Structures are given as C-alpha cells and as structure tokens.
C-alpha cells in the first residue's frame, strides 16, 4: 500500500541550515548534510531543501550542498527557492536532486511549468503554492507570502496541473508557524481538485495534526520544519502515532 | 577481484544518484555513452527518467539499444530503463527491446498519477532480493507500469497488482528507485554487485 509521506524541510542560507540550532546529538546542527542524514535515519520519507538566499551569486554554494546531500542520503529530495529557468533546474538535477519546486516564478511565467515538465518529466516538477485565507477566500500569495495575488488557490492548483505539474506543495500562510494544525479545508479542496499528489505544509505542532491532514485533509504527504528542527516532536513519534491510527506509513 | 559497473549515460536518467549510491557501497561506477565504452564493463546499470520514446530514440541513435541487448554480463534496468527493455510502451507508442515480454501501460483510475512515494513489495524471488524482507518499502515515481507478468520477481499494488521487478536470464528490471529506497534499496544494489 502506498504510504503517507512525512517530509522535513531544511531552510538553507549561505550553505548552512537555519532554525535547527538546538538540535541535540548533532555535532553541527548547522550542517545541512549532517541534518539531512539524521532525518533520513529517523525515517523521513523525503527531504526538501529550500535555498532562502536564492541570489545568483549564492547559488553555487547551494549547488554544493545539493551535491553533498545527494552523496550522503538514499532517500529522495526536492530543492527549491528562486528557481526560474530550465538551466537552473538542469544544474540542480545533475547534482542529484530528484525534484525541483517552483513558486513565484511560476506565477509570473506560468509557461515555465510546461517547459520544465517537457524537458525533465512531470515527475520532477513540484509547484509550490502559498495560500492565505482572506475574507473567507483562499487566495494565492507570492514573494514568500508578502504579496497577495487575485488568484484563487484551487483554480491555480488546477491550472498548474494542466500545465504539467507532477506534485503540489501547498503551504497555508494562515496556519504557518501557528503549531495549531494544518489548514484542512483548503488542502482537502485542492486534493479533491487535482490529479497529482498534494503535500500539505504549515501549522504542524502535534502528532494528531498529521493524522488530521492525511484523513480530513486528504493530503498525500505533510511537510514541516520548525517542529522537527526544535524536536517538538520526532519523525518516528509522528509515524508511530499514525500507525496506531491505521495510517500506512513506512 | 575488482568489478567494473558502468551506468548507461544517455541524458535521460538521474545518473548522479545512482553513482552516489554505488559510492556508498564502496564501488566507483563509470559512465558509458557509446557501445565502445561497454567493452571493459562486467555489469550495466540502465537508469531512466522521462519520456519512453524520446529516450529510446536517443539510445537507437548511438546503437546503444543493441549494445545493451547483446551485453555479456548482468544488466539492471531502473524505472524507465526497465520499461525500455519491455516489448512496447503506450508512452509515445515506443517499441522496446523485447527482453521482457510485456506491454507497458499507463495507470488509469480514480487515484493519483504519478504513483509517487513509498510502497511495499511482495512476491519477492531470486538473488536480487536476497535479505530483502517481504513488505519492504521502496520509492516509486512513475505514471506507466508493467502489468503482472510471468517474468515478475517482485510485485506491488497500486490500483491493481503490477510488476515491481522482473528478470530474464541475466537481465533484471526494477520499476522503483533502489538508489533512493533507503536500506532495502542499498541491499538490492549490493545484491546486484554480488551476482
């Protein structure tokens, strides 16, 4: 049976992970390779590496991180952060990344999704959608959540799939950082609208939140950063909770 | 005795990940883009990601399809590599190498496509799955699949039972990505080294 996936996200700035500073039992929690290997051992199903500097000058540092992580871990990983061209994607994939996620650039240039999908296959094109609830409507936000667009989230999700997205990473900026649980309504609405897998992100704080997002939210995977970095809950702890509630996990 | 494993390099596969996986097992795998470069190889890895017919056309353009079929040692096709070794594929009406006598079909039904993520294996047979327990989870990413086959040495369930691994003589194919499948994946690659 296909299992539900749990995906820790590593924010990377100038070759170092940020946020993960009080991770115990790690020699250097700022080392993305060490953290990636640790998560892999703890049972993470995939990893996401987000380049949060994402300027052209800093890109080479990030490429080295991608290469080092690929060499160290034997689970799949997605890379994202400021990706806007086929050339960048080709480089990231050649270093060993399995998938790339595009966000703001796909809003500015939706044709990018199709070009990436045609060139590299839809299986490696993740479209990241950031959403915020505004007066009852879930609207897409861009530029790391700072700008509101007039696109409705489910409509945009459908469009990116028509354009060739192989997976959707849906982040609720309404729930993000709250630790009060994922946004179940919009995740379910998107999961029921699109034919591809949906990764839910934003709001995880307790093991039961993962159960909720997989059952009520209909997500295929769930992504979290802070709660894993700060060891609020462990990956294995979340998985045991899911197992005890009859959710298939690895 | 040091063996030489070569990875077929035809710009349609996640070659870096396969190389790194062998490196973790202590073996440096080389790349081979032309038939000449297969001469010194003991075993071949035939990876693949992308579109079936496009990939097959690249191989045929270099006579690599013939070179793979006539290769003397064990060959392991991964994902699209396995599919190209079948009779045909619905993806672009691809005509394959015909090593595995099956037609590759597209998933259809009321479930998510691609089949992406960790799924469990059963019906495991033969040396490739030595020390790999029934029910092991491995990583899949694919929209096309080989139906259940008499050449299957491992099955998986997604909508219906399909062939997760197959073999004929010294040819092996796996639909999943052993290089991305954690411990069981590494065991399978080690088993291929040990063949």
PDB file of N, CA and C in Angstrom, chain B residues 123-187:
ATOM      1  N   UNK B 123       5.909 -10.965  -2.999  1.00  0.00           N
ATOM      2  CA  UNK B 123       6.219 -11.978  -4.022  1.00  0.00           C
ATOM      3  C   UNK B 123       7.665 -11.901  -4.490  1.00  0.00           C
ATOM      4  N   UNK B 124       8.576 -11.569  -3.559  1.00  0.00           N
ATOM      5  CA  UNK B 124       9.987 -11.373  -3.930  1.00  0.00           C
ATOM      6  C   UNK B 124      10.686 -12.710  -4.166  1.00  0.00           C
ATOM      7  N   UNK B 125      11.435 -12.770  -5.274  1.00  0.00           N
ATOM      8  CA  UNK B 125      12.117 -14.015  -5.646  1.00  0.00           C
ATOM      9  C   UNK B 125      13.528 -13.739  -6.147  1.00  0.00           C
ATOM     10  N   UNK B 126      14.403 -14.693  -5.958  1.00  0.00           N
ATOM     11  CA  UNK B 126      15.702 -14.679  -6.624  1.00  0.00           C
ATOM     12  C   UNK B 126      16.774 -13.882  -5.915  1.00  0.00           C
ATOM     13  N   UNK B 127      17.989 -13.895  -6.498  1.00  0.00           N
ATOM     14  CA  UNK B 127      19.173 -13.327  -5.836  1.00  0.00           C
ATOM     15  C   UNK B 127      19.110 -11.810  -5.649  1.00  0.00           C
ATOM     16  N   UNK B 128      18.374 -11.098  -6.492  1.00  0.00           N
ATOM     17  CA  UNK B 128      18.309  -9.641  -6.359  1.00  0.00           C
ATOM     18  C   UNK B 128      17.653  -9.234  -5.042  1.00  0.00           C
ATOM     19  N   UNK B 129      16.793 -10.105  -4.514  1.00  0.00           N
ATOM     20  CA  UNK B 129      16.061  -9.762  -3.285  1.00  0.00           C
ATOM     21  C   UNK B 129      16.538 -10.550  -2.064  1.00  0.00           C
ATOM     22  N   UNK B 130      17.761 -11.096  -2.162  1.00  0.00           N
ATOM     23  CA  UNK B 130      18.336 -11.777  -1.012  1.00  0.00           C
ATOM     24  C   UNK B 130      18.401 -10.798   0.175  1.00  0.00           C
ATOM     25  N   UNK B 131      17.936 -11.230   1.333  1.00  0.00           N
ATOM     26  CA  UNK B 131      17.939 -10.407   2.552  1.00  0.00           C
ATOM     27  C   UNK B 131      17.070  -9.145   2.453  1.00  0.00           C
ATOM     28  N   UNK B 132      16.148  -9.129   1.493  1.00  0.00           N
ATOM     29  CA  UNK B 132      15.171  -8.035   1.421  1.00  0.00           C
ATOM     30  C   UNK B 132      13.823  -8.618   1.848  1.00  0.00           C
ATOM     31  N   UNK B 133      13.322  -8.238   3.037  1.00  0.00           N
ATOM     32  CA  UNK B 133      12.094  -8.874   3.543  1.00  0.00           C
ATOM     33  C   UNK B 133      10.857  -8.521   2.717  1.00  0.00           C
ATOM     34  N   UNK B 134       9.922  -9.480   2.636  1.00  0.00           N
ATOM     35  CA  UNK B 134       8.598  -9.198   2.071  1.00  0.00           C
ATOM     36  C   UNK B 134       8.007  -7.985   2.798  1.00  0.00           C
ATOM     37  N   UNK B 135       7.330  -7.122   2.058  1.00  0.00           N
ATOM     38  CA  UNK B 135       6.716  -5.959   2.682  1.00  0.00           C
ATOM     39  C   UNK B 135       7.647  -4.758   2.776  1.00  0.00           C
ATOM     40  N   UNK B 136       8.902  -4.905   2.323  1.00  0.00           N
ATOM     41  CA  UNK B 136       9.833  -3.772   2.346  1.00  0.00           C
ATOM     42  C   UNK B 136       9.273  -2.621   1.524  1.00  0.00           C
ATOM     43  N   UNK B 137       9.473  -1.409   2.023  1.00  0.00           N
ATOM     44  CA  UNK B 137       9.020  -0.232   1.290  1.00  0.00           C
ATOM     45  C   UNK B 137      10.147   0.322   0.415  1.00  0.00           C
ATOM     46  N   UNK B 138       9.806   0.605  -0.827  1.00  0.00           N
ATOM     47  CA  UNK B 138      10.771   1.212  -1.744  1.00  0.00           C
ATOM     48  C   UNK B 138      10.103   2.396  -2.436  1.00  0.00           C
ATOM     49  N   UNK B 139      10.948   3.252  -3.058  1.00  0.00           N
ATOM     50  CA  UNK B 139      10.446   4.521  -3.597  1.00  0.00           C
ATOM     51  C   UNK B 139      10.118   4.419  -5.099  1.00  0.00           C
ATOM     52  N   UNK B 140       8.882   4.737  -5.415  1.00  0.00           N
ATOM     53  CA  UNK B 140       8.406   4.711  -6.808  1.00  0.00           C
ATOM     54  C   UNK B 140       8.065   6.125  -7.288  1.00  0.00           C
ATOM     55  N   UNK B 141       8.341   6.386  -8.558  1.00  0.00           N
ATOM     56  CA  UNK B 141       7.811   7.584  -9.239  1.00  0.00           C
ATOM     57  C   UNK B 141       7.561   7.203 -10.681  1.00  0.00           C
ATOM     58  N   UNK B 142       6.315   6.942 -11.035  1.00  0.00           N
ATOM     59  CA  UNK B 142       6.035   6.570 -12.423  1.00  0.00           C
ATOM     60  C   UNK B 142       4.549   6.678 -12.749  1.00  0.00           C
ATOM     61  N   UNK B 143       4.268   6.920 -14.011  1.00  0.00           N
ATOM     62  CA  UNK B 143       2.884   7.007 -14.482  1.00  0.00           C
ATOM     63  C   UNK B 143       2.532   5.817 -15.374  1.00  0.00           C
ATOM     64  N   UNK B 144       3.545   5.097 -15.831  1.00  0.00           N
ATOM     65  CA  UNK B 144       3.355   3.907 -16.678  1.00  0.00           C
ATOM     66  C   UNK B 144       3.861   2.695 -15.914  1.00  0.00           C
ATOM     67  N   UNK B 145       3.303   1.530 -16.203  1.00  0.00           N
ATOM     68  CA  UNK B 145       3.668   0.357 -15.419  1.00  0.00           C
ATOM     69  C   UNK B 145       3.640  -0.914 -16.274  1.00  0.00           C
ATOM     70  N   UNK B 146       4.347  -1.918 -15.793  1.00  0.00           N
ATOM     71  CA  UNK B 146       4.310  -3.239 -16.421  1.00  0.00           C
ATOM     72  C   UNK B 146       3.261  -4.066 -15.666  1.00  0.00           C
ATOM     73  N   UNK B 147       2.274  -4.615 -16.377  1.00  0.00           N
ATOM     74  CA  UNK B 147       1.275  -5.449 -15.696  1.00  0.00           C
ATOM     75  C   UNK B 147       1.940  -6.666 -15.048  1.00  0.00           C
ATOM     76  N   UNK B 148       1.166  -7.339 -14.226  1.00  0.00           N
ATOM     77  CA  UNK B 148       1.667  -8.551 -13.590  1.00  0.00           C
ATOM     78  C   UNK B 148       2.163  -9.503 -14.682  1.00  0.00           C
ATOM     79  N   UNK B 149       3.333 -10.109 -14.465  1.00  0.00           N
ATOM     80  CA  UNK B 149       3.976 -10.837 -15.552  1.00  0.00           C
ATOM     81  C   UNK B 149       4.546 -12.163 -15.045  1.00  0.00           C
ATOM     82  N   UNK B 150       4.688 -13.118 -15.963  1.00  0.00           N
ATOM     83  CA  UNK B 150       5.313 -14.388 -15.584  1.00  0.00           C
ATOM     84  C   UNK B 150       6.805 -14.183 -15.312  1.00  0.00           C
ATOM     85  N   UNK B 151       7.367 -13.062 -15.786  1.00  0.00           N
ATOM     86  CA  UNK B 151       8.781 -12.769 -15.545  1.00  0.00           C
ATOM     87  C   UNK B 151       8.989 -11.941 -14.281  1.00  0.00           C
ATOM     88  N   UNK B 152       7.892 -11.671 -13.548  1.00  0.00           N
ATOM     89  CA  UNK B 152       8.000 -10.847 -12.333  1.00  0.00           C
ATOM     90  C   UNK B 152       8.779 -11.584 -11.255  1.00  0.00           C
ATOM     91  N   UNK B 153       9.641 -10.839 -10.545  1.00  0.00           N
ATOM     92  CA  UNK B 153      10.320 -11.380  -9.357  1.00  0.00           C
ATOM     93  C   UNK B 153       9.964 -10.543  -8.129  1.00  0.00           C
ATOM     94  N   UNK B 154       9.040  -9.590  -8.327  1.00  0.00           N
ATOM     95  CA  UNK B 154       8.549  -8.765  -7.227  1.00  0.00           C
ATOM     96  C   UNK B 154       7.329  -8.004  -7.696  1.00  0.00           C
ATOM     97  N   UNK B 155       6.331  -7.913  -6.816  1.00  0.00           N
ATOM     98  CA  UNK B 155       5.084  -7.243  -7.188  1.00  0.00           C
ATOM     99  C   UNK B 155       4.803  -6.082  -6.244  1.00  0.00           C
ATOM    100  N   UNK B 156       3.892  -5.211  -6.703  1.00  0.00           N
ATOM    101  CA  UNK B 156       3.454  -4.093  -5.890  1.00  0.00           C
ATOM    102  C   UNK B 156       1.992  -3.818  -6.260  1.00  0.00           C
ATOM    103  N   UNK B 157       1.306  -3.126  -5.376  1.00  0.00           N
ATOM    104  CA  UNK B 157      -0.125  -2.874  -5.574  1.00  0.00           C
ATOM    105  C   UNK B 157      -0.361  -1.373  -5.686  1.00  0.00           C
ATOM    106  N   UNK B 158      -0.921  -0.937  -6.826  1.00  0.00           N
ATOM    107  CA  UNK B 158      -1.383   0.449  -6.943  1.00  0.00           C
ATOM    108  C   UNK B 158      -2.550   0.467  -7.924  1.00  0.00           C
ATOM    109  N   UNK B 159      -3.743   0.504  -7.392  1.00  0.00           N
ATOM    110  CA  UNK B 159      -4.916   0.323  -8.242  1.00  0.00           C
ATOM    111  C   UNK B 159      -5.096  -1.152  -8.533  1.00  0.00           C
ATOM    112  N   UNK B 160      -4.058  -1.772  -9.081  1.00  0.00           N
ATOM    113  CA  UNK B 160      -4.032  -3.222  -9.290  1.00  0.00           C
ATOM    114  C   UNK B 160      -2.614  -3.718  -8.995  1.00  0.00           C
ATOM    115  N   UNK B 161      -2.455  -5.032  -8.979  1.00  0.00           N
ATOM    116  CA  UNK B 161      -1.111  -5.572  -8.810  1.00  0.00           C
ATOM    117  C   UNK B 161      -0.322  -5.314 -10.094  1.00  0.00           C
ATOM    118  N   UNK B 162       0.916  -4.861  -9.953  1.00  0.00           N
ATOM    119  CA  UNK B 162       1.760  -4.673 -11.140  1.00  0.00           C
ATOM    120  C   UNK B 162       3.167  -5.198 -10.847  1.00  0.00           C
ATOM    121  N   UNK B 163       3.972  -5.296 -11.908  1.00  0.00           N
ATOM    122  CA  UNK B 163       5.320  -5.837 -11.776  1.00  0.00           C
ATOM    123  C   UNK B 163       6.268  -4.762 -11.254  1.00  0.00           C
ATOM    124  N   UNK B 164       6.806  -4.988 -10.060  1.00  0.00           N
ATOM    125  CA  UNK B 164       7.753  -4.036  -9.472  1.00  0.00           C
ATOM    126  C   UNK B 164       9.181  -4.400  -9.846  1.00  0.00           C
ATOM    127  N   UNK B 165       9.392  -5.691 -10.165  1.00  0.00           N
ATOM    128  CA  UNK B 165      10.723  -6.145 -10.573  1.00  0.00           C
ATOM    129  C   UNK B 165      10.550  -7.376 -11.450  1.00  0.00           C
ATOM    130  N   UNK B 166      11.460  -7.542 -12.432  1.00  0.00           N
ATOM    131  CA  UNK B 166      11.349  -8.702 -13.315  1.00  0.00           C
ATOM    132  C   UNK B 166      12.746  -9.145 -13.723  1.00  0.00           C
ATOM    133  N   UNK B 167      12.842 -10.361 -14.223  1.00  0.00           N
ATOM    134  CA  UNK B 167      14.138 -10.816 -14.707  1.00  0.00           C
ATOM    135  C   UNK B 167      13.959 -11.817 -15.822  1.00  0.00           C
ATOM    136  N   UNK B 168      14.949 -11.844 -16.700  1.00  0.00           N
ATOM    137  CA  UNK B 168      15.038 -12.879 -17.718  1.00  0.00           C
ATOM    138  C   UNK B 168      16.523 -13.123 -17.949  1.00  0.00           C
ATOM    139  N   UNK B 169      16.958 -14.340 -17.696  1.00  0.00           N
ATOM    140  CA  UNK B 169      18.384 -14.674 -17.773  1.00  0.00           C
ATOM    141  C   UNK B 169      19.181 -13.678 -16.935  1.00  0.00           C
ATOM    142  N   UNK B 170      20.122 -12.967 -17.598  1.00  0.00           N
ATOM    143  CA  UNK B 170      20.963 -12.039 -16.837  1.00  0.00           C
ATOM    144  C   UNK B 170      20.417 -10.612 -16.843  1.00  0.00           C
ATOM    145  N   UNK B 171      19.212 -10.436 -17.364  1.00  0.00           N
ATOM    146  CA  UNK B 171      18.594  -9.107 -17.374  1.00  0.00           C
ATOM    147  C   UNK B 171      17.628  -8.948 -16.204  1.00  0.00           C
ATOM    148  N   UNK B 172      17.774  -7.829 -15.512  1.00  0.00           N
ATOM    149  CA  UNK B 172      16.892  -7.513 -14.389  1.00  0.00           C
ATOM    150  C   UNK B 172      16.282  -6.133 -14.605  1.00  0.00           C
ATOM    151  N   UNK B 173      15.073  -5.973 -14.108  1.00  0.00           N
ATOM    152  CA  UNK B 173      14.459  -4.648 -14.167  1.00  0.00           C
ATOM    153  C   UNK B 173      13.749  -4.359 -12.864  1.00  0.00           C
ATOM    154  N   UNK B 174      13.851  -3.104 -12.397  1.00  0.00           N
ATOM    155  CA  UNK B 174      13.087  -2.683 -11.209  1.00  0.00           C
ATOM    156  C   UNK B 174      12.356  -1.385 -11.558  1.00  0.00           C
ATOM    157  N   UNK B 175      11.081  -1.321 -11.222  1.00  0.00           N
ATOM    158  CA  UNK B 175      10.296  -0.125 -11.507  1.00  0.00           C
ATOM    159  C   UNK B 175      10.591   0.987 -10.505  1.00  0.00           C
ATOM    160  N   UNK B 176      10.967   0.599  -9.295  1.00  0.00           N
ATOM    161  CA  UNK B 176      11.256   1.592  -8.256  1.00  0.00           C
ATOM    162  C   UNK B 176      12.712   2.060  -8.375  1.00  0.00           C
ATOM    163  N   UNK B 177      13.085   2.977  -7.483  1.00  0.00           N
ATOM    164  CA  UNK B 177      14.446   3.519  -7.497  1.00  0.00           C
ATOM    165  C   UNK B 177      15.239   2.965  -6.317  1.00  0.00           C
ATOM    166  N   UNK B 178      16.030   1.913  -6.506  1.00  0.00           N
ATOM    167  CA  UNK B 178      16.789   1.359  -5.381  1.00  0.00           C
ATOM    168  C   UNK B 178      17.767   2.389  -4.816  1.00  0.00           C
ATOM    169  N   UNK B 179      18.258   3.277  -5.680  1.00  0.00           N
ATOM    170  CA  UNK B 179      19.241   4.279  -5.228  1.00  0.00           C
ATOM    171  C   UNK B 179      18.609   5.322  -4.303  1.00  0.00           C
ATOM    172  N   UNK B 180      17.274   5.324  -4.217  1.00  0.00           N
ATOM    173  CA  UNK B 180      16.562   6.291  -3.378  1.00  0.00           C
ATOM    174  C   UNK B 180      15.675   5.581  -2.363  1.00  0.00           C
ATOM    175  N   UNK B 181      15.918   4.303  -2.146  1.00  0.00           N
ATOM    176  CA  UNK B 181      14.997   3.499  -1.339  1.00  0.00           C
ATOM    177  C   UNK B 181      15.583   3.056  -0.003  1.00  0.00           C
ATOM    178  N   UNK B 182      16.417   3.900   0.579  1.00  0.00           N
ATOM    179  CA  UNK B 182      16.915   3.594   1.911  1.00  0.00           C
ATOM    180  C   UNK B 182      17.605   2.244   1.990  1.00  0.00           C
ATOM    181  N   UNK B 183      17.415   1.570   3.126  1.00  0.00           N
ATOM    182  CA  UNK B 183      18.131   0.330   3.411  1.00  0.00           C
ATOM    183  C   UNK B 183      17.808  -0.800   2.423  1.00  0.00           C
ATOM    184  N   UNK B 184      16.517  -1.097   2.155  1.00  0.00           N
ATOM    185  CA  UNK B 184      16.260  -2.190   1.202  1.00  0.00           C
ATOM    186  C   UNK B 184      16.828  -1.897  -0.185  1.00  0.00           C
ATOM    187  N   UNK B 185      16.806  -0.627  -0.571  1.00  0.00           N
ATOM    188  CA  UNK B 185      17.354  -0.248  -1.878  1.00  0.00           C
ATOM    189  C   UNK B 185      18.842  -0.522  -1.955  1.00  0.00           C
ATOM    190  N   UNK B 186      19.557  -0.163  -0.885  1.00  0.00           N
ATOM    191  CA  UNK B 186      21.002  -0.387  -0.864  1.00  0.00           C
ATOM    192  C   UNK B 186      21.309  -1.890  -0.870  1.00  0.00           C
ATOM    193  N   UNK B 187      20.457  -2.668  -0.187  1.00  0.00           N
ATOM    194  CA  UNK B 187      20.649  -4.129  -0.185  1.00  0.00           C
ATOM    195  C   UNK B 187      20.490  -4.693  -1.603  1.00  0.00           C
TER     196      UNK B 187
END
